[in-house]
Coordinates of C-alpha atoms in Angstrom, one line a residue:
M6 CA 31.2 -2.7 21.7
N7 CA 32.7 -6.1 21.0
K8 CA 32.0 -7.9 17.7
S9 CA 29.0 -9.8 19.2
E10 CA 27.4 -6.6 20.4
Q11 CA 27.9 -5.0 17.1
L12 CA 26.3 -8.0 15.3
L13 CA 23.3 -7.9 17.7
S14 CA 22.9 -4.2 17.2
A15 CA 23.2 -4.4 13.4
F16 CA 20.7 -7.2 13.2
S17 CA 18.2 -5.5 15.5
E18 CA 18.6 -2.2 13.6
D19 CA 17.4 -4.0 10.4
Y20 CA 14.4 -5.6 12.1
F21 CA 13.4 -2.8 14.5
F22 CA 14.4 0.3 12.5
K23 CA 17.2 2.7 13.5
E24 CA 14.9 5.0 15.4
L25 CA 14.0 2.3 17.9
V26 CA 17.5 0.9 18.6
I27 CA 19.9 2.3 21.2
D28 CA 23.2 0.6 21.8
E29 CA 25.3 3.5 23.3
L30 CA 24.0 3.3 26.8
K31 CA 26.9 4.3 29.1
F32 CA 26.6 7.2 31.4
T33 CA 28.1 8.5 34.6
P34 CA 25.8 9.1 37.6
E35 CA 26.6 12.1 39.7
G36 CA 29.4 11.3 42.2
S37 CA 30.0 7.8 40.6
T38 CA 31.9 6.0 37.9
E39 CA 30.7 5.2 34.4
V40 CA 27.9 2.5 34.2
E41 CA 25.9 1.0 31.4
V42 CA 22.1 0.7 31.3
A43 CA 22.0 -2.4 29.1
D44 CA 23.8 -3.8 26.1
L45 CA 20.9 -2.9 23.8
L46 CA 17.5 -1.3 24.1
I47 CA 14.6 -1.6 21.7
N48 CA 12.6 1.5 22.6
L49 CA 8.9 1.8 21.7
D50 CA 8.4 4.6 24.2
D51 CA 5.8 3.0 26.3
V52 CA 7.5 -0.4 26.1
I53 CA 11.2 -1.1 26.2
I54 CA 12.9 -4.4 25.4
A55 CA 16.1 -4.5 27.5
I56 CA 18.7 -7.0 26.1
Q57 CA 21.8 -8.3 27.9
L58 CA 24.1 -10.1 25.5
K59 CA 26.6 -12.7 26.7
S60 CA 29.1 -14.0 24.2
R61 CA 31.7 -16.7 24.5
N62 CA 35.3 -15.8 23.7
G63 CA 36.3 -18.1 20.9
K64 CA 39.8 -18.6 22.5
D65 CA 38.2 -19.9 25.7
Q66 CA 35.5 -22.0 24.0
T67 CA 35.8 -25.8 24.4
D68 CA 34.1 -28.9 23.1
D69 CA 33.1 -30.0 26.6
Y70 CA 29.3 -29.6 27.3
F71 CA 29.7 -29.3 31.0
T72 CA 32.3 -26.6 30.7
E73 CA 30.2 -24.5 28.3
N74 CA 27.0 -25.1 30.3
K75 CA 28.9 -23.9 33.5
W76 CA 29.9 -20.7 31.5
L77 CA 26.2 -20.1 30.5
Q78 CA 25.0 -20.5 34.1
K79 CA 27.5 -18.0 35.3
K80 CA 26.7 -15.5 32.6
C81 CA 23.0 -15.8 33.1
K82 CA 23.4 -15.1 36.8
N83 CA 25.4 -12.0 36.0
A84 CA 22.8 -10.9 33.4
K85 CA 20.0 -11.2 35.9
G86 CA 21.8 -8.8 38.2
Q87 CA 22.5 -6.4 35.3
I88 CA 18.8 -6.5 34.3
K89 CA 17.8 -5.6 37.9
E90 CA 20.0 -2.5 37.7
T91 CA 18.5 -1.7 34.3
L92 CA 15.0 -1.6 35.7
Q93 CA 16.1 0.6 38.5
F94 CA 18.0 3.0 36.1
I95 CA 14.9 3.4 33.8
S96 CA 12.3 3.8 36.6
S97 CA 14.4 6.4 38.4
G98 CA 13.7 9.0 35.8
T99 CA 17.2 10.4 36.2
L100 CA 18.8 9.0 33.0
P101 CA 20.3 11.4 30.4
T102 CA 19.1 11.3 26.8
F103 CA 20.7 8.6 24.6
T104 CA 21.4 8.6 20.9
N105 CA 19.6 6.1 18.8
K106 CA 21.0 4.6 15.6
R107 CA 19.4 7.4 13.6
G108 CA 21.5 9.9 15.6
Q109 CA 18.5 11.3 17.4
N110 CA 18.6 12.2 21.1
I111 CA 15.9 10.1 22.9
S112 CA 14.6 10.2 26.5
L113 CA 13.5 6.9 28.1
Q114 CA 10.1 7.0 29.7
P115 CA 10.5 6.1 33.4
D116 CA 7.0 4.5 33.5
A117 CA 7.6 2.4 30.4
E118 CA 7.0 -1.3 30.7
V119 CA 10.4 -3.0 30.5
I120 CA 10.7 -6.5 29.1
P121 CA 14.1 -8.0 29.9
L122 CA 15.7 -10.5 27.5
V123 CA 19.0 -12.4 27.9
V124 CA 20.6 -13.3 24.5
F125 CA 23.8 -15.5 24.5
E126 CA 26.2 -16.4 21.7
N127 CA 27.8 -19.8 22.1
N128 CA 27.5 -22.2 19.2
Q129 CA 28.4 -25.2 21.4
I130 CA 25.1 -24.9 23.3
D131 CA 21.9 -26.2 21.8
D132 CA 20.0 -27.1 25.0
Y133 CA 19.6 -24.2 27.4
P134 CA 17.1 -22.8 29.9
H135 CA 14.6 -20.8 27.9
L136 CA 13.4 -19.1 31.1
L137 CA 15.8 -17.8 33.9
R138 CA 13.6 -18.4 36.9
K139 CA 13.4 -16.1 40.0
H140 CA 14.9 -17.3 43.3
S141 CA 12.9 -15.0 45.6
A142 CA 9.5 -13.5 45.9
S143 CA 10.9 -10.1 44.8
G144 CA 12.7 -11.6 41.8
M145 CA 11.4 -12.0 38.2
N146 CA 11.4 -14.7 35.5
I147 CA 13.4 -13.6 32.4
N148 CA 13.3 -14.9 28.9
C149 CA 16.6 -16.3 27.6
M150 CA 17.5 -17.4 24.1
S151 CA 20.5 -18.0 21.9
F152 CA 21.5 -15.4 19.3
T153 CA 20.4 -17.9 16.5
D154 CA 16.9 -18.2 18.1
Y155 CA 16.7 -14.4 18.5
C156 CA 17.3 -14.0 14.8
E157 CA 14.7 -16.6 14.0
M158 CA 12.2 -14.9 16.2
C159 CA 12.7 -11.5 14.5
R160 CA 12.6 -13.1 11.0
I161 CA 9.2 -14.8 11.6
L162 CA 7.4 -12.1 13.6
V163 CA 8.7 -9.0 11.8
T164 CA 6.6 -6.3 13.6
P165 CA 8.0 -4.7 16.8
I166 CA 4.9 -4.8 18.9
E167 CA 4.3 -8.4 17.8
I168 CA 7.8 -9.4 19.2
V169 CA 6.9 -7.6 22.5
E170 CA 3.7 -9.7 22.7
Y171 CA 5.5 -12.9 21.8
L172 CA 8.1 -12.4 24.6
E173 CA 5.3 -12.0 27.1
Y174 CA 3.5 -15.0 25.7
R175 CA 6.8 -17.1 25.7
K176 CA 7.5 -16.3 29.3
S177 CA 3.9 -17.2 30.4
I178 CA 4.2 -20.6 28.5
Y179 CA 7.4 -21.6 30.2
E180 CA 6.1 -20.4 33.6
K181 CA 3.0 -22.6 33.2
Y182 CA 4.5 -25.7 31.5
G183 CA 8.2 -25.6 32.1
D184 CA 10.7 -26.8 29.5
I185 CA 8.2 -29.0 27.5
D186 CA 9.4 -30.9 24.5
I187 CA 6.2 -31.0 22.4
M188 CA 3.1 -28.9 22.3
I189 CA -0.1 -29.6 20.4
S190 CA -2.8 -27.0 20.2
D191 CA -5.8 -25.8 18.1
G192 CA -5.2 -22.7 16.0
I193 CA -7.8 -20.6 14.3
D194 CA -10.1 -22.2 11.6
N195 CA -9.6 -25.7 13.0
E196 CA -5.8 -25.7 12.4
M197 CA -3.9 -28.3 14.4
V198 CA -0.4 -27.0 15.4
L199 CA 2.5 -29.2 16.5
T200 CA 5.6 -27.5 17.8
K201 CA 8.8 -28.4 19.6
P202 CA 9.4 -25.2 21.8
Q203 CA 13.0 -26.1 22.7
K204 CA 14.1 -26.2 19.0
N205 CA 14.6 -23.2 16.7
E206 CA 12.2 -21.0 18.6
S207 CA 9.3 -22.9 17.1
L208 CA 7.0 -21.6 19.8
V209 CA 6.7 -18.5 17.5
H210 CA 4.5 -20.6 15.2
Q211 CA 2.3 -21.6 18.2
F212 CA 1.9 -17.9 19.0
L213 CA 0.9 -16.9 15.4
A214 CA -1.5 -19.8 15.2
G215 CA -3.3 -18.7 18.3
K216 CA -3.4 -15.0 17.4
Y217 CA -4.1 -15.0 13.7
G218 CA -4.1 -18.6 12.3
M219 CA -1.3 -19.9 10.2
K220 CA -3.1 -19.5 6.9
K221 CA -4.0 -15.9 7.6
S222 CA -0.6 -14.9 8.8
A223 CA 1.0 -16.5 5.7
K224 CA -1.4 -14.5 3.4
Q225 CA -0.5 -11.3 5.2
K226 CA 3.3 -11.7 4.8
L227 CA 3.6 -9.8 1.5
S228 CA 1.7 -6.7 2.7
I229 CA 3.8 -6.7 5.9
Q230 CA 7.0 -6.9 4.0
Y231 CA 5.9 -4.0 1.8
F232 CA 5.0 -2.0 4.9
R233 CA 8.4 -2.7 6.5
N234 CA 10.2 -1.6 3.4
F235 CA 8.0 1.6 3.4
L236 CA 9.0 2.4 7.0
H237 CA 12.7 1.7 6.3
L238 CA 12.6 4.1 3.3
L239 CA 10.5 6.8 5.2
P240 CA 13.5 8.5 7.0
E241 CA 15.8 8.2 4.0
R242 CA 13.3 9.8 1.6
T243 CA 12.1 12.6 3.9
V244 CA 12.7 15.9 2.2
N245 CA 11.9 18.2 5.1
S246 CA 10.3 18.1 8.5
S247 CA 8.5 20.8 10.5
T248 CA 10.3 19.8 13.7
E249 CA 13.5 18.2 14.7
N250 CA 13.1 14.4 14.7
G251 CA 9.7 15.0 13.1
G252 CA 9.4 11.5 11.8
Y253 CA 10.2 9.8 15.1
K254 CA 6.7 9.9 16.6
I255 CA 5.3 8.7 13.3
L256 CA 7.6 5.7 13.3
L257 CA 6.8 4.9 17.0
F258 CA 3.1 5.1 16.0
F259 CA 3.6 2.6 13.2
A260 CA 5.8 0.3 15.4
H261 CA 2.7 -0.5 17.5
F262 CA 0.7 -1.8 14.6
Q263 CA -0.6 -5.4 14.6
R264 CA -0.7 -7.5 11.4
D265 CA -4.3 -6.8 10.7
E266 CA -3.7 -3.0 11.1
I267 CA -0.8 -3.2 8.7
V268 CA -2.8 -5.0 6.0
A269 CA -5.7 -2.5 6.4
F270 CA -3.3 0.5 6.3
W271 CA -1.5 -0.7 3.2
K272 CA -4.7 -1.4 1.4
M273 CA -6.0 2.2 2.1
L274 CA -2.6 3.8 1.1
K275 CA -2.6 2.0 -2.2
K276 CA -6.1 3.1 -3.0
T277 CA -5.4 6.7 -2.0
K278 CA -2.3 6.7 -4.2
A279 CA -4.2 5.5 -7.2
E280 CA -7.1 8.0 -6.6
A281 CA -4.7 10.9 -6.2
K282 CA -3.1 9.9 -9.6
R283 CA -6.5 10.2 -11.2
G284 CA -6.9 13.7 -9.9
K285 CA -9.2 13.0 -6.9
T286 CA -9.1 15.4 -4.0
G287 CA -10.1 15.6 -0.3
V288 CA -10.6 12.8 2.2
R289 CA -10.6 9.4 0.5
H290 CA -10.5 6.9 3.3
S291 CA -10.2 6.5 7.1
L292 CA -9.1 3.9 9.6
R293 CA -10.3 3.8 13.2
A294 CA -9.0 1.7 16.0
T295 CA -11.2 1.7 19.1
I296 CA -8.7 -0.2 21.3
S297 CA -5.7 1.9 20.4
E298 CA -7.9 5.0 20.1
Y299 CA -6.4 6.4 16.9
V300 CA -7.7 7.6 13.6
I301 CA -5.9 7.7 10.3
I302 CA -7.2 10.0 7.6
F303 CA -6.1 9.4 4.0
M304 CA -6.3 12.4 1.6
A305 CA -5.6 13.1 -2.0
N306 CA -3.9 16.2 -3.4
G307 CA -4.0 18.5 -0.3
L308 CA -4.2 18.4 3.5
I309 CA -7.3 19.6 5.3
P310 CA -6.6 21.4 8.6
I311 CA -7.1 19.2 11.6
E312 CA -9.4 21.8 13.2
L313 CA -11.9 21.2 10.4
L314 CA -11.7 17.4 10.7
M315 CA -12.0 17.0 14.4
P316 CA -15.7 17.8 14.8
K317 CA -16.5 15.1 12.2
I318 CA -14.1 12.6 13.8
R319 CA -15.6 13.2 17.3
R320 CA -19.1 12.3 16.0
V321 CA -17.8 8.7 15.9
T322 CA -14.9 8.5 18.4
E323 CA -12.7 10.5 20.7
P324 CA -9.2 9.6 19.5
K325 CA -5.9 10.0 21.4
Q326 CA -4.0 10.1 18.2
V327 CA -4.8 11.4 14.7
L328 CA -2.5 10.8 11.6
E329 CA -3.3 12.6 8.4
I330 CA -1.7 11.2 5.3
E331 CA -1.8 13.1 2.0
V332 CA -0.7 11.7 -1.4
H333 CA 0.1 13.9 -4.4
W334 CA 1.8 13.3 -7.7
F335 CA 4.7 15.4 -9.2
S336 CA 4.6 13.5 -12.5
K337 CA 3.4 10.2 -13.9
K338 CA 6.2 8.4 -12.1
E339 CA 6.9 10.5 -9.0
F340 CA 4.7 11.0 -6.0
G341 CA 5.0 12.4 -2.5
I342 CA 3.4 11.7 0.8
D343 CA 2.9 14.2 3.6
F344 CA 2.3 13.2 7.2
L345 CA 0.7 15.2 10.0
F346 CA 0.6 13.6 13.3
R347 CA -1.2 14.9 16.4
D348 CA -1.7 13.3 19.8
N349 CA -2.6 14.4 23.4
T350 CA 1.0 15.7 23.9
T351 CA 0.7 18.0 20.9
Q352 CA -2.6 19.6 21.9
L353 CA -5.1 17.5 19.9
K354 CA -8.1 19.7 19.7

């Protein structure tokens, strides 16, 4: 990898977690020479963000706008061809496993939804096409953003699935309205939002205003940051796991959480932690999501076998995923958390 690719990978690793980032994507198809799937993949299992990075060599860079714009046009054209190949590689189902930044061997799902993104690094270009438009009926429109705007998007949105939704929202806005300079819209709770989509990826604020409301999203920020820190620490603090890459599915599960889900989860975990410290036992709280079809059971001082829980759970819902979380204290200052995750692929009964 060159320095720009290393920088993109390191930044993405921080915001998306090591388990979700894959940047070693070269392989050799049978009877062919070595090829590369993409520069970087953000893998959420059922959804993949495929990133092509184009960086300007500092020695070649000029102060001339037309020269630099011509460079960008050429690189974007190349990137569109590479993305087409990426989609074919993934959908073929013939790819080998790749190693994520945690060192785990990961298989890409051939039926995953792939969201392409072109990121370029050239500090001479401020005004650029935010959408690379298709030129044929079989083509596709592709999001494009500068590396600076990519960083700003990640900084504001913070949750992996939220970034996926934003990229789809961003594409639809530019498809509908083109490269508009100013947008005015109503947010939730009578909020009026004014943005300049072409500057500093401010369309992110428009997205948040429509989905949550700016006031609500601001209030949720602290809980979300605590949750992110918790997920970053989870692999580092894991003492043992019943299976290889045991925490991988749990992190994928959490990576699909919306802001409201994160806030509710964090509230329940804090309560369970406090109740376990007071010596409480058994099931303390539960969270159910009808759309995502999951159930989270919070327990204090001891796990209850899933076989005993499922009849009670099924009286209310038929989940596709169940996560048991048990909190116990070793001393007045040290506590542990056990996770038990079951889904349809692990014989949820």
